[in-house]
XYZ file of C-alpha atoms in Angstrom:
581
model
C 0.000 0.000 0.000
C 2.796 2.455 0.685
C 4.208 1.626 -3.078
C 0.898 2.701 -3.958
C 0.605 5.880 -2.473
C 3.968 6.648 -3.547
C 3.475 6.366 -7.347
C 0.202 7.989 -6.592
C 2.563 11.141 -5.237
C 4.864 10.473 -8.150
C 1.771 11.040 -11.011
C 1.155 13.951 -9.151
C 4.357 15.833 -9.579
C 4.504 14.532 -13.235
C 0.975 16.190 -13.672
C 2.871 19.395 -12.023
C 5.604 19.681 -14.079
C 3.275 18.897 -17.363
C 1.581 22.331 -16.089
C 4.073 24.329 -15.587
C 4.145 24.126 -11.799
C 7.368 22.932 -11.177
C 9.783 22.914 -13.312
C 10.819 19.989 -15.625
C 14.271 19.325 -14.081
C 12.257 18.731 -10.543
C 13.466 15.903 -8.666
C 12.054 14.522 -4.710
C 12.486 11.683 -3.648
C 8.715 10.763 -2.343
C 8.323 9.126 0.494
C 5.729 7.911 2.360
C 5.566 6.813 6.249
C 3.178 5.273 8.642
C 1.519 7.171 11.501
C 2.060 6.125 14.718
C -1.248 7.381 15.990
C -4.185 6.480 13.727
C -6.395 8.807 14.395
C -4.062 10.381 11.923
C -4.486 7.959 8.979
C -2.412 5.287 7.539
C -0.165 6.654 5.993
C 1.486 10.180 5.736
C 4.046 12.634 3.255
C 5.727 15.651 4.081
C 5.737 16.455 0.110
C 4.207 19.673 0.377
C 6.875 20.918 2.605
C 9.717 20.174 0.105
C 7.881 22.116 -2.735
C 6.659 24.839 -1.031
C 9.774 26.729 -2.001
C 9.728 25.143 -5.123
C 5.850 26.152 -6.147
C 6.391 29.560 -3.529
C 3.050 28.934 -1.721
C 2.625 27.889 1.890
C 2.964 24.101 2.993
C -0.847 24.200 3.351
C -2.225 25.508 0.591
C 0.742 22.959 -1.301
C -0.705 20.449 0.658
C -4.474 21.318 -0.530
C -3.163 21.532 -4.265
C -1.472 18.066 -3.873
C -4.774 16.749 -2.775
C -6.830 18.201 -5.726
C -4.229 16.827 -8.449
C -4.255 13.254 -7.126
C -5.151 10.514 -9.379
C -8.379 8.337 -8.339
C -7.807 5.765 -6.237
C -9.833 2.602 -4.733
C -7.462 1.805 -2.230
C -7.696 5.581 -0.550
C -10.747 5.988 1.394
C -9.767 9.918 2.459
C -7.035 12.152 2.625
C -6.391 15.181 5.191
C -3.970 17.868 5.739
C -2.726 17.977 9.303
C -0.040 20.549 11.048
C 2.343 22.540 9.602
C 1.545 20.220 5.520
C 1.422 16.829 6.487
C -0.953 14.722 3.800
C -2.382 12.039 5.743
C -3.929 8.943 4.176
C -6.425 6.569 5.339
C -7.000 3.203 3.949
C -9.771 1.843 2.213
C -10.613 -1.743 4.535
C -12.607 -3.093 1.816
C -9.766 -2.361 -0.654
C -7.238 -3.928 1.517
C -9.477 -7.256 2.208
C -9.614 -7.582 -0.975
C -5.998 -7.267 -1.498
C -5.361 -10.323 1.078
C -8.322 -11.948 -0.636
C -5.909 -12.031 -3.919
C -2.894 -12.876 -1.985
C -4.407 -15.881 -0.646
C -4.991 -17.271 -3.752
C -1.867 -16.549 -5.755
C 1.535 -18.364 -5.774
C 3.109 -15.072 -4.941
C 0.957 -14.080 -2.201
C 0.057 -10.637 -3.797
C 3.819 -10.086 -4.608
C 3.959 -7.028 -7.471
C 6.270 -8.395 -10.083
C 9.071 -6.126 -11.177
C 10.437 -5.469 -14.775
C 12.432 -9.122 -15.400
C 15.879 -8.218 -15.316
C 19.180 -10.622 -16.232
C 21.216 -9.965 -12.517
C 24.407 -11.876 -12.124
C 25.213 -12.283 -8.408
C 28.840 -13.253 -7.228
C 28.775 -14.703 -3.668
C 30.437 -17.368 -1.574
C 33.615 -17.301 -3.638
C 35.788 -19.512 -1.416
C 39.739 -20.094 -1.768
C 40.014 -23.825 -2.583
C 43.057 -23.945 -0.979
C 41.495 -24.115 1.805
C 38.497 -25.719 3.469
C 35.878 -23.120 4.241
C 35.760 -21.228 7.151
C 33.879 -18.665 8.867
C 34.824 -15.528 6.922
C 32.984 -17.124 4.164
C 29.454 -17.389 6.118
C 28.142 -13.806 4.912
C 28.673 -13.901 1.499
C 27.437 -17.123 1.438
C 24.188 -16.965 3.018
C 23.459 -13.062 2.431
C 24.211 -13.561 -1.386
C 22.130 -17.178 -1.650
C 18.960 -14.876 -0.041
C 18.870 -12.077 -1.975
C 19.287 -14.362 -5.049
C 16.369 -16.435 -3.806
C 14.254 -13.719 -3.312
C 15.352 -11.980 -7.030
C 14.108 -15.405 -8.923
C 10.796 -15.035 -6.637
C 10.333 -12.172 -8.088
C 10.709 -13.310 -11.637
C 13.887 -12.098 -12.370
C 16.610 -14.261 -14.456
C 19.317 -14.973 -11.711
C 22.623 -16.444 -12.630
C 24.954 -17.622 -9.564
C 28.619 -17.255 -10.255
C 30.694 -18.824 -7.443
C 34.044 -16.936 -8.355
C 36.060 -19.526 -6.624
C 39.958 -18.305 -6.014
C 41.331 -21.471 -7.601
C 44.573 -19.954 -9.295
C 47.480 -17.885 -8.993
C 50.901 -18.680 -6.725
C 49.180 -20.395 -3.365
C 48.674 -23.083 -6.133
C 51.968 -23.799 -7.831
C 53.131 -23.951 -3.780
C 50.578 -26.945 -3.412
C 51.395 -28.364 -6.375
C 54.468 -28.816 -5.735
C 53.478 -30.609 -2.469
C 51.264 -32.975 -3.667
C 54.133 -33.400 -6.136
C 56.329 -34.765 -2.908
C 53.807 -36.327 -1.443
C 53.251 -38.412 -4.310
C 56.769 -39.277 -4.881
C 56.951 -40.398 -1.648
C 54.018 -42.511 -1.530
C 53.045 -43.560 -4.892
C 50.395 -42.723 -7.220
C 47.841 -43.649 -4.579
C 48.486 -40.962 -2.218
C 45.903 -39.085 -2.082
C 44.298 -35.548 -0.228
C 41.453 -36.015 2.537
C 39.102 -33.807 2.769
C 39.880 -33.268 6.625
C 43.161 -32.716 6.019
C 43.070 -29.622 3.376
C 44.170 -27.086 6.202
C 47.200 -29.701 7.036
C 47.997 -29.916 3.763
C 48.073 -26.164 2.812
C 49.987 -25.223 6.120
C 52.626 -27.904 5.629
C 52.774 -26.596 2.011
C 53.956 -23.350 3.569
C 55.930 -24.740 5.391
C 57.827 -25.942 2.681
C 57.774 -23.202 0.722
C 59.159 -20.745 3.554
C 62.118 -22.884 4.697
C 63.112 -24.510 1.118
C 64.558 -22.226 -2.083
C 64.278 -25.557 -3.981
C 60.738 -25.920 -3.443
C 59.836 -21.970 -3.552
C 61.135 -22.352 -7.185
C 59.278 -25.143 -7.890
C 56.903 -23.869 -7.083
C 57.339 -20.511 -9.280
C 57.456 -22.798 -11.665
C 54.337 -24.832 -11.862
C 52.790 -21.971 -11.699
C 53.671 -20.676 -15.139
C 53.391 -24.208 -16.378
C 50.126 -24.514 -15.006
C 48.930 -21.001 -16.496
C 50.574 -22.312 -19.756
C 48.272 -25.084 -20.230
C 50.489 -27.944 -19.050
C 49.017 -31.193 -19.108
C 50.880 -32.756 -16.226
C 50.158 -29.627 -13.690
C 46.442 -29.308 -14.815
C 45.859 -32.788 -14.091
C 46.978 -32.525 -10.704
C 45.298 -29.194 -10.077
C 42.037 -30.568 -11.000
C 42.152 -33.008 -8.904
C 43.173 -30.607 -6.278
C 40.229 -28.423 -7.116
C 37.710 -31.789 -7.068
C 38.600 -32.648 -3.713
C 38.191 -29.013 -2.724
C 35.017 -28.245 -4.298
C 33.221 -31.224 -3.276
C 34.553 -29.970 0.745
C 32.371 -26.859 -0.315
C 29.154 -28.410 -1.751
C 28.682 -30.654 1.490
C 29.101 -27.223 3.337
C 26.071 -25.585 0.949
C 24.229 -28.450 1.316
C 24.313 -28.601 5.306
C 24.062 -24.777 5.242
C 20.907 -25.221 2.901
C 22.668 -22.879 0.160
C 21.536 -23.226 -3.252
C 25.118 -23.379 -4.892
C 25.986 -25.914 -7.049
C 28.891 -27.144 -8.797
C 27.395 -25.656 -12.251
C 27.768 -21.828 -10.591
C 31.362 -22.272 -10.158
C 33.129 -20.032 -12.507
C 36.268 -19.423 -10.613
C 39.517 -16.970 -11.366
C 40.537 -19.840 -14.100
C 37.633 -19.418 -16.132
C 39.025 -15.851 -17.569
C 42.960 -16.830 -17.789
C 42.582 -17.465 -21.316
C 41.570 -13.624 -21.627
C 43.968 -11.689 -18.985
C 46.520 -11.423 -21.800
C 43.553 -9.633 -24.237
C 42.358 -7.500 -20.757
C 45.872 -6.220 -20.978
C 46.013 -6.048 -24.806
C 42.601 -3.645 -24.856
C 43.513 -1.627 -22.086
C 46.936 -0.691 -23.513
C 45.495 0.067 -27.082
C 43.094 2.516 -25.404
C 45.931 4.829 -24.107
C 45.226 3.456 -20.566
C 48.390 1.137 -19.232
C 51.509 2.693 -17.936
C 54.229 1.472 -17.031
C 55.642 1.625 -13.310
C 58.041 0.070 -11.840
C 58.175 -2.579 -14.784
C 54.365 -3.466 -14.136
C 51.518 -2.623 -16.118
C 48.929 -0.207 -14.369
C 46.609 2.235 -14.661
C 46.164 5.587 -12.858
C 42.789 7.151 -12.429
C 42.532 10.810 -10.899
C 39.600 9.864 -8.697
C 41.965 7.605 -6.459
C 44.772 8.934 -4.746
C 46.956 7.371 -1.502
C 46.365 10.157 1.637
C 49.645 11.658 0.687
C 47.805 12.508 -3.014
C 50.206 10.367 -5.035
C 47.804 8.942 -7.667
C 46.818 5.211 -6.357
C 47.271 2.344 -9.257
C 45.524 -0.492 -10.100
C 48.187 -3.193 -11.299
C 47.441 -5.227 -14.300
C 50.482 -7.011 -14.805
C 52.758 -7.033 -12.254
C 57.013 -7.213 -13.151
C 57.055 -10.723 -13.170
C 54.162 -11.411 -15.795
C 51.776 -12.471 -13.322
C 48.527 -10.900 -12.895
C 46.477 -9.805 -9.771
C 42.906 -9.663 -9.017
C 42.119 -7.040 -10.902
C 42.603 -7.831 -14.183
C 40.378 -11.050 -13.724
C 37.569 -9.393 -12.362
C 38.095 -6.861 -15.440
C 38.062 -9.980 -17.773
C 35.268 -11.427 -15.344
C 33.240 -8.004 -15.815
C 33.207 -8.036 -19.520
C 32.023 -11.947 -19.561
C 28.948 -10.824 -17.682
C 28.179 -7.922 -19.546
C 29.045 -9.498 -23.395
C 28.120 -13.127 -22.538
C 25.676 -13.231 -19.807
C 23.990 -10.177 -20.555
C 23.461 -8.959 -17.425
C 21.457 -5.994 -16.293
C 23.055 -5.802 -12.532
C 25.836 -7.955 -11.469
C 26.194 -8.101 -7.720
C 29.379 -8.543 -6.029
C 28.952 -9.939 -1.797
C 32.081 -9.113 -1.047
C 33.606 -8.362 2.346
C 33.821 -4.256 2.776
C 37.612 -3.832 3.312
C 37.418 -4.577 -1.054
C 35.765 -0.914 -1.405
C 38.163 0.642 -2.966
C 39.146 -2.054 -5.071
C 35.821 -2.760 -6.633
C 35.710 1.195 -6.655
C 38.936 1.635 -8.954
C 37.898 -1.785 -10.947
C 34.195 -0.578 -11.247
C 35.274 2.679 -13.213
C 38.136 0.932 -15.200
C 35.502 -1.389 -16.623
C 33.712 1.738 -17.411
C 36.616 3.714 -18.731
C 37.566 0.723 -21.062
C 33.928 -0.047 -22.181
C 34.300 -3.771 -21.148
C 30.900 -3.558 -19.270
C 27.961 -1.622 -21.472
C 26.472 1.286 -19.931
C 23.138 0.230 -18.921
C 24.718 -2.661 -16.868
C 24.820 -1.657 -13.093
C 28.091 -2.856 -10.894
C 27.079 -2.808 -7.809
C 29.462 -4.366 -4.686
C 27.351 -5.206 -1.931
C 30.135 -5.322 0.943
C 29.155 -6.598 4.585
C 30.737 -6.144 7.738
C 33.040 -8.602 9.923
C 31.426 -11.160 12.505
C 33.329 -11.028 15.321
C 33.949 -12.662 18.799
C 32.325 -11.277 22.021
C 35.949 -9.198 22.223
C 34.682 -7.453 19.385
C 37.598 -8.831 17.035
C 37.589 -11.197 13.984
C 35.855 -14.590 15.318
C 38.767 -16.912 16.110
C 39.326 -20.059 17.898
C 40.190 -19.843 22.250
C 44.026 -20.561 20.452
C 43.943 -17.822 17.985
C 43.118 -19.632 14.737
C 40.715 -19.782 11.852
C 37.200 -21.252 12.774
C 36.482 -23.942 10.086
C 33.054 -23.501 9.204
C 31.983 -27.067 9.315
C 33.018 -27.068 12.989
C 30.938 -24.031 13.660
C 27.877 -25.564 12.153
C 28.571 -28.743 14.221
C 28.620 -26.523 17.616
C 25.384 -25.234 16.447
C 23.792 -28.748 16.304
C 24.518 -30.006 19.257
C 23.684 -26.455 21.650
C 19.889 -26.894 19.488
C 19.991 -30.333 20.360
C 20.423 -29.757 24.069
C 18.178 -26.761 23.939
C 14.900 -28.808 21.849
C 15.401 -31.647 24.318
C 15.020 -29.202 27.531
C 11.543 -28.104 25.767
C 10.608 -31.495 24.983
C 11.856 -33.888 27.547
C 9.774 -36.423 26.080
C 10.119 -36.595 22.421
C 11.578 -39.786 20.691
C 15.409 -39.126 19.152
C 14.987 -39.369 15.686
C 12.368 -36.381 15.666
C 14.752 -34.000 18.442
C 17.730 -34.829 15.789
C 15.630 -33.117 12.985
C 14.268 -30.728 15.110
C 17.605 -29.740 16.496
C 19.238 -29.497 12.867
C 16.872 -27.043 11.227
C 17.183 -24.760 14.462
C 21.142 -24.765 14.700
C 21.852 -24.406 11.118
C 18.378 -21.745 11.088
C 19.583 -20.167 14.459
C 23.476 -19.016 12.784
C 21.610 -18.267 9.208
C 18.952 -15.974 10.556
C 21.611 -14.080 13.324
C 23.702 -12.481 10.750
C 21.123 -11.832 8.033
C 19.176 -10.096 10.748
C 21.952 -7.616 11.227
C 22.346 -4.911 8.274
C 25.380 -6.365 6.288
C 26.913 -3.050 6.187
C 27.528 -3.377 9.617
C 30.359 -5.959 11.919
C 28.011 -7.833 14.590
C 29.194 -10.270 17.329
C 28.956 -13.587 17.527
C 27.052 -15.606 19.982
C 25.342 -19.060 20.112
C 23.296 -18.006 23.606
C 21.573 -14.880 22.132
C 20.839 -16.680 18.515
C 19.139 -19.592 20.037
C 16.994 -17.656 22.473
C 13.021 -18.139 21.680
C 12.729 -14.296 22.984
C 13.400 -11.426 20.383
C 14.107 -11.447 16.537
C 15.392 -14.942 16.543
C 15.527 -18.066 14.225
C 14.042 -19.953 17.060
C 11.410 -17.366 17.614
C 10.050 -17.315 13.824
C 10.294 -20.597 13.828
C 7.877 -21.390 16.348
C 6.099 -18.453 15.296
C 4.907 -20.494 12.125
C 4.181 -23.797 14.156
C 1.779 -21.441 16.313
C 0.209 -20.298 13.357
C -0.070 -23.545 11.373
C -1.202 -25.115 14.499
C -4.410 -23.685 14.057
C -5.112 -25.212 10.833
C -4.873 -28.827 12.516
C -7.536 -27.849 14.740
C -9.559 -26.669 12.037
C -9.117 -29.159 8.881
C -12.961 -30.141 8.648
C -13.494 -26.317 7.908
C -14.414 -25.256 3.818
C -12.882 -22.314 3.436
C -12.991 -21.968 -0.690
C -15.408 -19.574 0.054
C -14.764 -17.431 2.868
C -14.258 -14.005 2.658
C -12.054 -11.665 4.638
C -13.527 -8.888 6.427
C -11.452 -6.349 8.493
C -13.672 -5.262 11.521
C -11.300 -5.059 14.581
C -8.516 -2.771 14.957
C -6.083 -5.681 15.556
C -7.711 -7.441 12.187
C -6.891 -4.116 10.341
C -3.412 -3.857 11.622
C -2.276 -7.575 11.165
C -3.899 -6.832 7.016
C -1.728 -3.696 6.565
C 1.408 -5.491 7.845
C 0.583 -8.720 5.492
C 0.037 -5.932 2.808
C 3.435 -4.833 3.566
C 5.044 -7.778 1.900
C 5.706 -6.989 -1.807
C 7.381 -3.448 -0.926
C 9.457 -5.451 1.457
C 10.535 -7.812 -1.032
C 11.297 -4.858 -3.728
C 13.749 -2.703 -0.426
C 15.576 -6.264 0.068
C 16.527 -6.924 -3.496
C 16.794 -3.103 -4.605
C 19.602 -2.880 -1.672
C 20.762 -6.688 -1.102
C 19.556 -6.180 2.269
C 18.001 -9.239 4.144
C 17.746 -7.786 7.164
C 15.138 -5.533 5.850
C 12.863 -9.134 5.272
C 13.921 -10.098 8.652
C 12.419 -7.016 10.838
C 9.522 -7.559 8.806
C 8.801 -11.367 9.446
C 9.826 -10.506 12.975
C 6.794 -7.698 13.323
C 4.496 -9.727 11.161
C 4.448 -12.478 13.714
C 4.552 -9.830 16.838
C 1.474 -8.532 14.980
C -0.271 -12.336 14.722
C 0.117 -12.545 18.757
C -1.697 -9.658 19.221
C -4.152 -10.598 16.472
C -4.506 -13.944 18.195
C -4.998 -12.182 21.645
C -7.483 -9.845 20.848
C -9.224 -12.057 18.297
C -10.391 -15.509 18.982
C -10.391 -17.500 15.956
C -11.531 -20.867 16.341
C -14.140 -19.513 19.638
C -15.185 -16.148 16.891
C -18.785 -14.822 17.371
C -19.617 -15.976 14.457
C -19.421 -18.809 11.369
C -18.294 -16.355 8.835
C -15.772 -14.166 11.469
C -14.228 -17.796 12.535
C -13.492 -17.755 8.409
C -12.484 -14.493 7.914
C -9.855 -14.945 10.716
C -8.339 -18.124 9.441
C -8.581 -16.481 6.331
C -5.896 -14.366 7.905
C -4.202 -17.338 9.810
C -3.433 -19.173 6.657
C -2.204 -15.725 4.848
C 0.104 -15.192 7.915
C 1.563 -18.346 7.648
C 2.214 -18.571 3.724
C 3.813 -15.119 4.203
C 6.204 -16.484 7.083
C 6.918 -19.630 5.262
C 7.613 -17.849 2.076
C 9.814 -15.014 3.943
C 12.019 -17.795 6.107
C 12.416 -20.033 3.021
C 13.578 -16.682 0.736
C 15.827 -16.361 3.481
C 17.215 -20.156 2.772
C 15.668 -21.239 6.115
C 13.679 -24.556 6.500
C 10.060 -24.610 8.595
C 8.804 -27.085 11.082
C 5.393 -27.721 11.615
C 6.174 -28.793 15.534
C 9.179 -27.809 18.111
């Protein structure tokens, strides 16, 4: 309903300029907030404030003009001025139950579909020389939400898993698995649980030996070269590695798969051409003996000019020029419309300078949006990078296995006397649930500490909350499955019916802020007040005890709405529902 009103507000300043009123170069950005108190409407503008200067009249009389020039509308039962210019809107109930009556019966509960666009989102992106660990959890589960909720909105989503599986780490553990295997035989092979073994005691190796540093060096170029020998061994490297990452999306309930890998190899066949393009443009220049490129926006705090480096001295080539060479693949071959980069904040600046390179060097076309959606750190109750008690990386497998067995001991103090197999399931979905929904509950711009007590509490804007929440809610249907409800009707006569519609109402503008911003959070709050809103529904409203036949039917009319819309939120969010806890 607030969408509604807006674009209501925005034909009305359209109508304004095509008078003459304002003039054509006018821009506001309209906005449109919900009373606290209302007695004072639904909804309210302060519109008439920010063109009274504009039109040279006062707020009021703006305000009354405003009024006069809006379009018709069903949805709009009146519309007052109150203070100083405030426009104050009150919603049509009949217009609204009808609304939820639609919603009920689509697949998209009501949902407005957008324009379909082509977005390209790059999340996860671990570096398979290594096994996963926690710094990988936010762009993992922040990126696999907003993509969910982009394809329930219709849009054309391609994953791209840019997996760091080249460059120098890997001629170091090449040339380890090279030893190893001359040591033991052919059939020596890499463990899973031994990756971060195997890539410390590769640097190991290549700290205290010249010999093997060299080597190193070496199958490094050979592997870039195309060597059969080295890209045998680095596939099966990269095998072992992956498949350590899909058993992590799978427990984690992420909808990666080994198709949406398209790593840092996938563009080494066009770094030399990246290079090529960028020097017949006038853009390379040569410092130090590498190849870079200085733009005037970016300077270091002493105001030297800042560089990006294409090609360093030694021939090799850094992250920039393969997400140049990655940029042009999504804008020439994918096609995209937006690409979206989860990527942790500290890479501003880089995707700033690499960003308006791509631009600079038409590799991307200019109606494609680059847009790098950076998050924040999640840190330990010191308020510093989450480590383990002796200082070192948190595998994120071991994290997720913590999180089972504190849900398991928590479901089994609620239900003392509930058979094994069904706490075990129980206990899964709310520890994996429980460290999903605590960081995309926090605004990804921000750093947000850690802790397994405060994401498994059932009190406050909690996985475990929400998801007993829904079993509340679906609850009531089990009590009620002899009830025909294909053709009820929803009618909004109490005040708590009327606020529990508006909030369900709520849900497609949600969706639209979320994916506009790659925010989850946003869905979050508003799953979170949605089912605040259904407990105070349910407490002022008896459902199943209502006056009457058709009120019982009108209010689990509203039940069953509630419940689609928390099911549908949580799973957009990548998070399973249980019908008991």
């Amino acid at each position: 309903m607030k969408s509604h009103i807006e674009s209501l507000l925005q034909q009305t300043i359209a109508s304004f300029i095509e008078q003459g009123i304002v003039p054509a170069d006018f821009q506001a950005r309209i906005q449109v907030d919900r009373t606290k108190d209302k007695s004072h409407g639904d909804l309210a503008s302060n519109l008439a404030m920010m063109l009274t200067k504009v039109i040279g009249k006062p707020p009021r009389d703006v305000a009354q003009l405003i009024i006069d020039t809006l379009p018709a509308s069903s949805h709009v039962a009146k519309v007052e001025i109150a203070g100083p210019g405030f426009i104050n809107f009150f919603i049509d109930d009949n217009a609204l139950a009808n609304q939820l009556q639609q919603a009920i019966n689509d697949a998209h509960l009501g949902v407005k579909m957008p324009t379909k666009q082509t977005i390209v989102v790059d999340y996860s992106s671990p570096n398979l020389a290594k096994e996963m660990h926690v710094g990988h959890l936010r762009s993992t589960i922040i990126g696999d939400s907003v993509v969910r909720a982009l394809e329930f909105l219709g849009h054309n989503v391609i994953r791209q898993n840019h997996v760091g599986d080249w460059g120098t780490q890997f001629g170091m553990l090449l040339a380890y698995m090279e030893e190893l295997r001359a040591a033991n035989g052919e059939q020596a092979t890499l463990e899973l649980s031994d990756l971060e073994i195997f890539y410390r005691a590769a640097k190991v190796r290549f700290d205290e030996s010249a010999d093997f540093a060299t080597r190193a060096r070496q199958l490094v170029v050979k592997l870039q070269s195309g060597d059969a020998y080295c890209n045998k061994l680095w596939r099966e490297f990269n095998d072992i590695s992956l498949s350590h990452c899909l058993e992590v999306y799978q427990r984690l309930g992420v909808s990666l798969t080994r198709d949406d890998v398209h790593g840092e190899s996938a563009y080494n066949a066009d770094l030399d051409q990246v290079v090529a393009d960028l020097d017949s443009q006038g853009l390379l220049t040569e410092s130090n003996g590498a190849k870079v490129v200085f733009q005037n926006e970016f300077k270091t705090k002493e105001g030297e000019p800042l560089p990006v480096i294409i090609k360093k001295a030694d021939g090799g080539y850094l992250y920039a020029t393969t997400d140049l060479a990655a940029m042009r693949y999504r804008s020439n071959v994918l096609k995209a419309d937006r690409a979206l980069y989860f990527v942790d904040l500290r890479q501003a600046l880089h995707f700033q300078q690499v960003f308006k390179l791509a631009r600079l060097a038409k590799f991307v076309r200019p109606d494609m949006t680059l847009e790098h959606t950076g998050f924040g750190t999640m840190n330990g109750e010191d308020g510093r990078p989450f480590k383990t008690r002796s200082g070192g990386v948190v595998k994120l497998v071991d994290l997720l296995d913590e999180a089972n067995v504190r849900a398991l001991d928590l479901v089994r103090s609620k239900n003392p006397d509930m058979d094994e197999a069904t706490l075990t399931e129980i206990a899964r979905v709310v520890g994996i649930s429980a460290v999903k929904y605590a960081d995309l509950s926090k605004n990804r711009t921000s750093d947000y500490i850690f802790s397994f007590e405060q994401m498994l509490s059932f009190e406050g804007n909690t996985a475990p909350y929400l998801l007993y929440a829904y079993t509340r809610v679906a609850g009531i249907f089990k009590r009620a499955e002899d009830i025909d409800l294909s053709q009820a009707e929803i009618v909004l006569e109490h005040e708590k019916e009327k606020d529990l519609g508006t909030k369900l109402a709520q849900f497609s503008e949600v969706l639209t802020r979320m994916t506009d911003k790659g925010q989850p959070h946003v869905l979050c709050a508003y799953l979170y007040e949605l089912a605040s809103e259904f407990s105070s529904f349910y407490e002022a409203c008896p459902v199943l005890a209502a006056d009457t036949d058709a009120q019982k039917r009108s209010r689990l009319l509203l039940a069953q709405l509630t419940a689609n819309t928390l099911k549908t939120g949580l799973s957009l969010l990548g998070i399973e529902t249980l019908e008991r806890m």
